[in-house]
Amino acid sequence: MYKKFVSTFAGLATGAALFVGSAAAQETVEVLHWWTAGGEAAALNVLKKQLEDEGVIWEDMPVAGGSGVQAMTVLRSRVTSGNAPTAVQMLGYDITEWADQDVVADLSDLASKENWDNVVPKALQKFSKNSEGQWIAAPVNVHSTNWMWANKKIFDEVGVEGDIKDWDQLIEVLDKIKEAGYTPIAYGGQPWQDATVFEAVVLATGGPDFYQKALNDFDEEALGSDTMKQAFDRMSKLHDYVDPNFSGRDWNLATAMVINGKAAVQFMGDWAKGEFLRADMKPGEDFVCQRFPGTEGSVLFNSDQFVMFKVGEDKRDAQLKLASAVMSPEFQIAFNKVKGSVPARTDVAPDEFDACAQKGMKQLAEANENNHLYGSLAHGYGAPSAVKNAVFDVVTAHFNGEYTSEEAVQALVDAVASAR
């Protein structure tokens, strides 16, 4: 009798366990993001796999478009219809704007339990919290945008040795590459890419204090200055080194031009590195990474963050599992090794990262310590979207020949004043 009871109980217990396991397996998170390029998608798979191991099903909601502009349009539609996703990849001022609308979830208890306050740089926390100091987002990484990527074989062929130090040396190298028969610059003619190059040129032209005044503070005197005109002149000079098919080209296709030896350099954020690694290229051997010439010592940053939206209690547990997984050191190492960025946590050792990432982590720490860490305008950490888009319009129009540099300066002053 006793044996039969034990056997029956064991059977019920096993069945209950299977039921619980099955129920847990049904937990889902719907994630809106724009990581659709090869290296980005590979990086995201790291997070999907980690959640699957915890029994959480990932419902993918990709919206193509490198800057996330299209994704934010989709998000507005979803929130307006009362059907917000569980989590949304988001940048800078987009986060603070959504936080003000009382539609995002509070992660403070989890953040306190996992000590986020002490491991995330303060510059990022400004965007990860709402105005009441509550954590509303989990930062995945820190990207920096003022990088130059180069084909090592072409550099060796034209005799480039070591880092290019400044603008004049950059132009000398680009001229040599052009004479050798290569397209010097792999360029993607999209507004956010124009702005990514422009902000590096502004930093190289005017220095860190000028960048802060012009593209973070939007000081009218700095925007209308001769230094800004010189920055536009330099953008016109760069135009001399791009191929005629640059307009509308996606950033990863421009990276492929460098990988395949069709072009020599690309000015792009460190997410470009993921494309080189996927092509089995090694930093220092097959490709070169260095700061945009003339910007050494300063870092223009952005950070991909997952903002958690208010969802029903039935989805809350899975949402917290997602946030915790994003912030785990193990995930941040695995993800950033693939993505090309560096961890958002400051307590992660650099040992497992490649030479470019170790350089980036060291430079980020130094820039943070020296107060030379600035929000990237092109990637949503320099200004709210209205101002950012106003700058995009002027920079793109100038690069495509619709404005002279002098006209662009005045257009920039007017556009920013109107947008603010």
Short mmCIF file of C-alpha atoms in Angstrom, two decimals:
data_model
loop_
_atom_site.label_atom_id
_atom_site.label_comp_id
_atom_site.label_asym_id
_atom_site.label_seq_id
_atom_site.Cartn_x
_atom_site.Cartn_y
_atom_site.Cartn_z
CA MET A 1 0.00 0.00 0.00
CA TYR A 2 2.78 2.36 1.08
CA LYS A 3 4.79 1.57 -2.08
CA LYS A 4 1.73 2.20 -4.23
CA PHE A 5 1.15 5.58 -2.48
CA VAL A 6 4.77 6.57 -2.95
CA SER A 7 4.66 5.52 -6.60
CA THR A 8 1.43 7.42 -7.20
CA PHE A 9 2.75 10.54 -5.39
CA ALA A 10 6.00 10.38 -7.33
CA GLY A 11 4.02 10.21 -10.54
CA LEU A 12 1.91 13.20 -9.57
CA ALA A 13 5.00 15.12 -8.51
CA THR A 14 6.70 14.36 -11.79
CA GLY A 15 3.62 15.45 -13.67
CA ALA A 16 3.42 18.65 -11.62
CA ALA A 17 7.07 19.35 -12.28
CA LEU A 18 6.54 18.85 -15.99
CA PHE A 19 3.52 21.15 -15.84
CA VAL A 20 5.49 23.84 -14.01
CA GLY A 21 8.37 23.44 -16.46
CA SER A 22 5.96 23.72 -19.36
CA ALA A 23 4.31 26.83 -17.89
CA ALA A 24 7.69 28.45 -17.30
CA ALA A 25 8.67 27.66 -20.87
CA GLN A 26 5.71 29.71 -22.03
CA GLU A 27 7.08 32.97 -20.60
CA THR A 28 7.74 35.38 -23.44
CA VAL A 29 9.38 38.73 -24.09
CA GLU A 30 8.62 40.75 -27.20
CA VAL A 31 11.65 42.84 -28.10
CA LEU A 32 11.64 45.71 -30.60
CA HIS A 33 15.08 46.46 -32.04
CA TRP A 34 16.96 47.46 -35.19
CA TRP A 35 19.87 45.03 -35.02
CA THR A 36 19.41 43.43 -38.43
CA ALA A 37 22.91 43.54 -39.93
CA GLY A 38 24.99 40.35 -39.74
CA GLY A 39 27.24 41.24 -36.79
CA GLU A 40 24.36 42.84 -34.89
CA ALA A 41 22.06 39.85 -35.38
CA ALA A 42 24.82 37.49 -34.26
CA ALA A 43 25.31 39.55 -31.10
CA LEU A 44 21.61 39.52 -30.34
CA ASN A 45 21.53 35.74 -30.63
CA VAL A 46 23.73 35.59 -27.54
CA LEU A 47 20.94 37.18 -25.49
CA LYS A 48 18.23 35.06 -27.10
CA LYS A 49 20.12 31.87 -26.22
CA GLN A 50 20.65 32.96 -22.60
CA LEU A 51 16.93 33.64 -22.16
CA GLU A 52 15.97 30.37 -23.83
CA ASP A 53 18.12 28.58 -21.26
CA GLU A 54 15.93 30.22 -18.58
CA GLY A 55 12.73 29.12 -20.31
CA VAL A 56 11.86 32.53 -21.75
CA ILE A 57 10.73 32.65 -25.38
CA TRP A 58 12.08 35.58 -27.40
CA GLU A 59 9.53 37.10 -29.77
CA ASP A 60 11.61 39.03 -32.27
CA MET A 61 10.40 42.37 -33.63
CA PRO A 62 13.19 43.72 -35.86
CA VAL A 63 12.76 47.04 -37.67
CA ALA A 64 15.59 47.71 -40.14
CA GLY A 65 17.27 51.13 -40.11
CA GLY A 66 20.66 51.80 -38.56
CA SER A 67 19.77 54.80 -36.40
CA GLY A 68 16.51 53.43 -34.98
CA VAL A 69 14.38 56.20 -36.49
CA GLN A 70 12.04 53.68 -38.13
CA ALA A 71 11.89 51.62 -34.94
CA MET A 72 10.74 54.66 -32.94
CA THR A 73 7.95 55.23 -35.48
CA VAL A 74 6.75 51.65 -34.98
CA LEU A 75 7.01 52.05 -31.20
CA ARG A 76 4.80 55.15 -31.19
CA SER A 77 2.15 53.23 -33.10
CA ARG A 78 2.30 50.30 -30.67
CA VAL A 79 2.12 52.44 -27.54
CA THR A 80 -0.68 54.58 -28.97
CA SER A 81 -2.74 51.44 -29.59
CA GLY A 82 -2.12 50.23 -26.02
CA ASN A 83 0.08 47.32 -27.05
CA ALA A 84 3.62 48.22 -26.00
CA PRO A 85 6.39 45.61 -26.48
CA THR A 86 8.09 44.13 -23.41
CA ALA A 87 11.35 45.88 -24.16
CA VAL A 88 12.69 48.27 -26.79
CA GLN A 89 16.24 49.00 -27.91
CA MET A 90 16.64 52.74 -27.48
CA LEU A 91 19.21 55.53 -27.40
CA GLY A 92 19.82 58.62 -25.26
CA TYR A 93 17.22 61.34 -25.43
CA ASP A 94 14.63 58.95 -26.86
CA ILE A 95 14.81 57.17 -23.48
CA THR A 96 14.28 60.34 -21.45
CA GLU A 97 11.41 61.42 -23.70
CA TRP A 98 9.59 58.09 -23.21
CA ALA A 99 10.33 58.17 -19.48
CA ASP A 100 8.39 61.43 -19.19
CA GLN A 101 5.27 59.75 -20.61
CA ASP A 102 4.72 57.34 -17.69
CA VAL A 103 4.68 54.25 -19.90
CA VAL A 104 7.95 52.64 -18.81
CA ALA A 105 8.53 50.09 -16.05
CA ASP A 106 10.48 50.62 -12.83
CA LEU A 107 13.54 48.35 -12.53
CA SER A 108 14.88 49.91 -9.32
CA ASP A 109 14.40 46.87 -7.07
CA LEU A 110 16.33 44.66 -9.49
CA ALA A 111 18.97 47.38 -9.99
CA SER A 112 19.43 47.71 -6.22
CA LYS A 113 19.68 43.95 -5.76
CA GLU A 114 22.30 43.70 -8.53
CA ASN A 115 24.23 46.88 -7.59
CA TRP A 116 23.82 48.66 -10.95
CA ASP A 117 24.50 52.08 -9.37
CA ASN A 118 28.11 51.16 -8.66
CA VAL A 119 29.03 49.49 -11.95
CA VAL A 120 27.40 51.67 -14.65
CA PRO A 121 29.15 54.97 -15.59
CA LYS A 122 27.30 58.05 -14.37
CA ALA A 123 27.17 59.45 -17.90
CA LEU A 124 25.03 56.46 -18.90
CA GLN A 125 22.90 56.53 -15.76
CA LYS A 126 21.70 59.98 -16.76
CA PHE A 127 19.81 58.22 -19.56
CA SER A 128 19.02 54.92 -17.80
CA LYS A 129 16.90 56.57 -15.09
CA ASN A 130 13.81 58.73 -15.11
CA SER A 131 13.53 62.17 -13.51
CA GLU A 132 12.71 60.53 -10.17
CA GLY A 133 15.92 58.51 -10.21
CA GLN A 134 14.23 55.18 -10.95
CA TRP A 135 16.01 52.73 -13.23
CA ILE A 136 13.93 52.25 -16.39
CA ALA A 137 16.50 50.80 -18.78
CA ALA A 138 19.29 48.23 -18.83
CA PRO A 139 22.37 49.44 -20.79
CA VAL A 140 23.87 46.72 -22.96
CA ASN A 141 27.09 48.38 -24.01
CA VAL A 142 29.06 51.53 -24.66
CA HIS A 143 29.76 52.37 -28.27
CA SER A 144 32.02 55.16 -29.39
CA THR A 145 31.60 56.79 -32.76
CA ASN A 146 34.88 58.60 -33.51
CA TRP A 147 36.67 55.59 -35.00
CA MET A 148 38.43 54.98 -38.31
CA TRP A 149 38.61 51.45 -39.79
CA ALA A 150 41.12 50.64 -42.51
CA ASN A 151 42.16 47.81 -44.80
CA LYS A 152 45.65 46.88 -43.58
CA LYS A 153 46.80 45.56 -46.97
CA ILE A 154 46.00 48.87 -48.70
CA PHE A 155 47.64 50.84 -45.88
CA ASP A 156 50.78 48.73 -46.22
CA GLU A 157 50.77 49.20 -50.01
CA VAL A 158 50.73 53.01 -49.74
CA GLY A 159 53.18 53.05 -46.83
CA VAL A 160 51.05 53.99 -43.84
CA GLU A 161 52.89 53.17 -40.61
CA GLY A 162 51.33 53.66 -37.20
CA ASP A 163 48.35 55.84 -36.37
CA ILE A 164 47.41 58.84 -38.51
CA LYS A 165 47.77 61.72 -36.09
CA ASP A 166 45.86 64.66 -37.55
CA TRP A 167 43.80 66.08 -40.43
CA ASP A 168 46.77 67.06 -42.63
CA GLN A 169 48.29 63.59 -42.41
CA LEU A 170 44.86 62.06 -43.13
CA ILE A 171 44.58 64.04 -46.37
CA GLU A 172 48.10 63.00 -47.41
CA VAL A 173 47.17 59.34 -46.90
CA LEU A 174 43.84 59.67 -48.75
CA ASP A 175 45.65 61.26 -51.70
CA LYS A 176 48.12 58.35 -51.84
CA ILE A 177 45.27 55.83 -51.76
CA LYS A 178 43.49 57.63 -54.57
CA GLU A 179 46.67 57.69 -56.67
CA ALA A 180 47.03 53.93 -56.07
CA GLY A 181 43.66 53.36 -57.73
CA TYR A 182 41.47 52.62 -54.70
CA THR A 183 38.36 54.39 -53.45
CA PRO A 184 39.83 56.15 -50.39
CA ILE A 185 36.67 56.37 -48.27
CA ALA A 186 33.87 53.78 -48.04
CA TYR A 187 30.93 56.09 -47.40
CA GLY A 188 27.29 55.46 -46.65
CA GLY A 189 25.19 58.43 -47.78
CA GLN A 190 22.43 58.35 -45.18
CA PRO A 191 21.69 61.26 -42.84
CA TRP A 192 22.75 59.48 -39.65
CA GLN A 193 25.99 58.37 -41.31
CA ASP A 194 26.67 61.89 -42.59
CA ALA A 195 26.19 63.13 -39.02
CA THR A 196 28.44 60.40 -37.59
CA VAL A 197 31.32 61.59 -39.78
CA PHE A 198 30.45 65.24 -39.21
CA GLU A 199 30.63 65.04 -35.42
CA ALA A 200 34.09 63.42 -35.64
CA VAL A 201 35.20 66.18 -38.00
CA VAL A 202 33.84 68.85 -35.63
CA LEU A 203 35.74 67.26 -32.73
CA ALA A 204 38.95 67.07 -34.78
CA THR A 205 38.57 70.64 -36.00
CA GLY A 206 37.61 72.49 -32.84
CA GLY A 207 38.71 70.18 -30.04
CA PRO A 208 36.68 68.79 -27.13
CA ASP A 209 35.56 72.09 -25.60
CA PHE A 210 34.27 73.30 -28.96
CA TYR A 211 32.45 70.01 -29.54
CA GLN A 212 30.75 70.35 -26.15
CA LYS A 213 29.63 73.90 -26.86
CA ALA A 214 28.52 73.26 -30.44
CA LEU A 215 26.95 69.79 -30.48
CA ASN A 216 25.95 69.15 -26.85
CA ASP A 217 25.15 72.67 -25.55
CA PHE A 218 24.22 74.14 -28.97
CA ASP A 219 25.81 77.45 -28.16
CA GLU A 220 24.79 79.86 -30.95
CA GLU A 221 28.21 81.52 -31.11
CA ALA A 222 29.95 78.14 -31.57
CA LEU A 223 27.42 77.00 -34.18
CA GLY A 224 27.93 80.15 -36.22
CA SER A 225 31.70 80.34 -35.83
CA ASP A 226 34.55 80.20 -38.34
CA THR A 227 35.54 76.92 -36.72
CA MET A 228 32.20 75.43 -37.73
CA LYS A 229 32.70 76.73 -41.27
CA GLN A 230 36.08 75.00 -41.32
CA ALA A 231 34.37 71.76 -40.24
CA PHE A 232 31.95 72.04 -43.17
CA ASP A 233 34.90 72.80 -45.49
CA ARG A 234 36.52 69.58 -44.31
CA MET A 235 33.32 67.62 -45.01
CA SER A 236 33.46 68.99 -48.57
CA LYS A 237 37.08 67.83 -48.81
CA LEU A 238 36.10 64.31 -47.71
CA HIS A 239 33.49 64.27 -50.47
CA ASP A 240 36.40 64.29 -52.96
CA TYR A 241 37.39 60.79 -51.79
CA VAL A 242 34.08 58.89 -51.95
CA ASP A 243 32.77 56.86 -54.89
CA PRO A 244 29.81 58.11 -56.98
CA ASN A 245 27.45 55.43 -55.64
CA PHE A 246 27.62 56.44 -51.97
CA SER A 247 24.10 57.87 -51.73
CA GLY A 248 21.77 55.74 -49.60
CA ARG A 249 24.36 53.00 -49.00
CA ASP A 250 23.90 51.05 -45.74
CA TRP A 251 26.77 51.29 -43.27
CA ASN A 252 27.53 47.56 -43.34
CA LEU A 253 27.82 47.62 -47.13
CA ALA A 254 30.37 50.42 -46.77
CA THR A 255 32.22 48.26 -44.24
CA ALA A 256 32.18 45.41 -46.76
CA MET A 257 33.96 47.67 -49.26
CA VAL A 258 36.88 47.98 -46.80
CA ILE A 259 36.79 44.26 -45.98
CA ASN A 260 36.88 43.33 -49.68
CA GLY A 261 39.67 45.78 -50.52
CA LYS A 262 37.48 47.97 -52.73
CA ALA A 263 37.96 50.95 -50.43
CA ALA A 264 40.60 51.84 -47.85
CA VAL A 265 38.90 53.43 -44.82
CA GLN A 266 35.53 53.94 -43.21
CA PHE A 267 34.67 56.49 -40.52
CA MET A 268 32.13 54.68 -38.38
CA GLY A 269 31.31 53.65 -34.82
CA ASP A 270 32.83 50.54 -33.30
CA TRP A 271 29.90 48.37 -34.39
CA ALA A 272 31.75 48.18 -37.73
CA LYS A 273 34.29 45.90 -36.05
CA GLY A 274 31.68 43.14 -35.79
CA GLU A 275 31.58 42.97 -39.60
CA PHE A 276 35.37 42.58 -39.82
CA LEU A 277 35.33 39.81 -37.20
CA ARG A 278 32.52 37.97 -39.00
CA ALA A 279 34.73 38.02 -42.10
CA ASP A 280 37.45 36.23 -40.05
CA MET A 281 39.71 39.29 -40.15
CA LYS A 282 42.02 40.04 -37.24
CA PRO A 283 42.70 43.51 -35.81
CA GLY A 284 46.24 44.68 -36.46
CA GLU A 285 46.80 41.95 -39.06
CA ASP A 286 43.95 42.36 -41.55
CA PHE A 287 42.38 45.64 -40.48
CA VAL A 288 43.37 48.77 -38.58
CA CYS A 289 41.35 50.50 -35.85
CA GLN A 290 42.21 53.96 -34.58
CA ARG A 291 40.43 57.11 -33.47
CA PHE A 292 39.38 59.55 -36.19
CA PRO A 293 42.64 61.48 -36.76
CA GLY A 294 42.88 64.45 -34.41
CA THR A 295 40.39 63.16 -31.81
CA GLU A 296 42.69 61.00 -29.69
CA GLY A 297 41.88 61.40 -25.98
CA SER A 298 38.19 62.16 -26.47
CA VAL A 299 35.35 59.67 -26.85
CA LEU A 300 31.98 60.34 -28.43
CA PHE A 301 29.69 57.75 -26.92
CA ASN A 302 26.34 56.15 -27.30
CA SER A 303 24.87 53.17 -25.54
CA ASP A 304 22.27 50.66 -26.64
CA GLN A 305 19.82 50.28 -23.81
CA PHE A 306 16.75 48.11 -23.42
CA VAL A 307 13.92 50.23 -22.06
CA MET A 308 11.26 48.16 -20.28
CA PHE A 309 7.68 49.19 -20.87
CA LYS A 310 4.76 48.67 -18.50
CA VAL A 311 3.29 45.25 -19.22
CA GLY A 312 0.82 43.03 -17.38
CA GLU A 313 1.89 41.22 -14.21
CA ASP A 314 1.80 37.96 -16.16
CA LYS A 315 4.74 39.24 -18.22
CA ARG A 316 6.62 40.98 -15.42
CA ASP A 317 8.76 38.00 -14.36
CA ALA A 318 10.01 37.41 -17.89
CA GLN A 319 10.71 41.13 -18.26
CA LEU A 320 12.87 41.14 -15.12
CA LYS A 321 14.70 38.03 -16.35
CA LEU A 322 15.47 39.91 -19.57
CA ALA A 323 16.78 42.96 -17.68
CA SER A 324 18.90 40.81 -15.37
CA ALA A 325 20.30 38.83 -18.32
CA VAL A 326 21.24 42.06 -20.13
CA MET A 327 23.16 43.31 -17.09
CA SER A 328 24.98 40.07 -16.25
CA PRO A 329 28.78 40.28 -16.72
CA GLU A 330 28.75 36.98 -18.60
CA PHE A 331 26.31 38.31 -21.20
CA GLN A 332 28.03 41.69 -21.49
CA ILE A 333 31.35 39.95 -22.25
CA ALA A 334 29.84 37.52 -24.76
CA PHE A 335 27.65 40.16 -26.42
CA ASN A 336 30.24 42.92 -26.74
CA LYS A 337 32.89 40.56 -28.09
CA VAL A 338 30.55 39.92 -31.02
CA LYS A 339 29.02 43.38 -31.32
CA GLY A 340 32.26 45.35 -31.37
CA SER A 341 31.37 47.61 -28.44
CA VAL A 342 32.59 47.47 -24.83
CA PRO A 343 30.63 46.54 -21.69
CA ALA A 344 28.36 49.06 -19.98
CA ARG A 345 29.63 47.66 -16.68
CA THR A 346 32.97 49.01 -15.44
CA ASP A 347 33.82 45.89 -13.43
CA VAL A 348 34.40 43.65 -16.47
CA ALA A 349 38.03 42.56 -17.05
CA PRO A 350 39.42 43.24 -20.57
CA ASP A 351 41.27 39.91 -20.86
CA GLU A 352 38.76 38.19 -23.14
CA PHE A 353 38.51 41.10 -25.61
CA ASP A 354 40.51 41.72 -28.79
CA ALA A 355 43.12 44.45 -29.24
CA CYS A 356 40.64 47.03 -30.61
CA ALA A 357 38.20 46.49 -27.75
CA GLN A 358 40.96 46.67 -25.15
CA LYS A 359 42.08 49.95 -26.72
CA GLY A 360 38.48 51.21 -26.62
CA MET A 361 37.96 50.18 -22.97
CA LYS A 362 41.19 51.93 -21.93
CA GLN A 363 40.32 55.10 -23.88
CA LEU A 364 36.79 55.13 -22.47
CA ALA A 365 38.10 54.92 -18.90
CA GLU A 366 40.62 57.72 -19.55
CA ALA A 367 38.06 59.96 -21.26
CA ASN A 368 35.62 59.43 -18.41
CA GLU A 369 38.29 60.27 -15.83
CA ASN A 370 39.38 63.39 -17.76
CA ASN A 371 35.82 64.56 -18.49
CA HIS A 372 36.38 64.09 -22.22
CA LEU A 373 33.43 61.73 -22.65
CA TYR A 374 30.77 63.41 -24.80
CA GLY A 375 27.38 62.32 -26.01
CA SER A 376 27.20 61.48 -29.71
CA LEU A 377 24.80 63.85 -31.44
CA ALA A 378 24.36 61.46 -34.37
CA HIS A 379 23.27 58.64 -32.07
CA GLY A 380 20.86 60.39 -29.76
CA TYR A 381 23.10 61.28 -26.82
CA GLY A 382 23.78 64.90 -27.76
CA ALA A 383 20.31 66.36 -28.17
CA PRO A 384 16.61 65.51 -28.30
CA SER A 385 15.43 64.08 -31.61
CA ALA A 386 14.02 67.37 -32.96
CA VAL A 387 17.39 69.10 -32.69
CA LYS A 388 19.27 66.02 -33.87
CA ASN A 389 17.12 65.71 -36.98
CA ALA A 390 17.49 69.43 -37.72
CA VAL A 391 21.27 69.01 -37.71
CA PHE A 392 20.97 65.88 -39.89
CA ASP A 393 19.07 67.87 -42.54
CA VAL A 394 21.71 70.59 -42.76
CA VAL A 395 24.72 68.25 -42.74
CA THR A 396 23.25 65.98 -45.42
CA ALA A 397 22.18 68.90 -47.63
CA HIS A 398 25.68 70.37 -47.40
CA PHE A 399 27.41 67.06 -48.15
CA ASN A 400 25.19 66.63 -51.23
CA GLY A 401 26.09 70.09 -52.50
CA GLU A 402 22.89 71.98 -51.69
CA TYR A 403 24.73 74.47 -49.43
CA THR A 404 28.12 76.12 -49.49
CA SER A 405 29.94 75.88 -46.17
CA GLU A 406 29.04 79.48 -45.36
CA GLU A 407 25.37 78.80 -46.13
CA ALA A 408 25.47 75.60 -44.09
CA VAL A 409 26.71 77.45 -41.00
CA GLN A 410 23.80 79.88 -41.15
CA ALA A 411 21.35 77.07 -41.91
CA LEU A 412 22.67 75.17 -38.88
CA VAL A 413 22.17 78.16 -36.58
CA ASP A 414 18.63 78.70 -37.90
CA ALA A 415 17.64 75.03 -37.83
CA VAL A 416 18.82 74.46 -34.26
CA ALA A 417 17.10 77.64 -33.04
CA SER A 418 13.86 76.57 -34.69
CA ALA A 419 14.03 72.99 -33.35
CA ARG A 420 14.70 74.09 -29.78
#
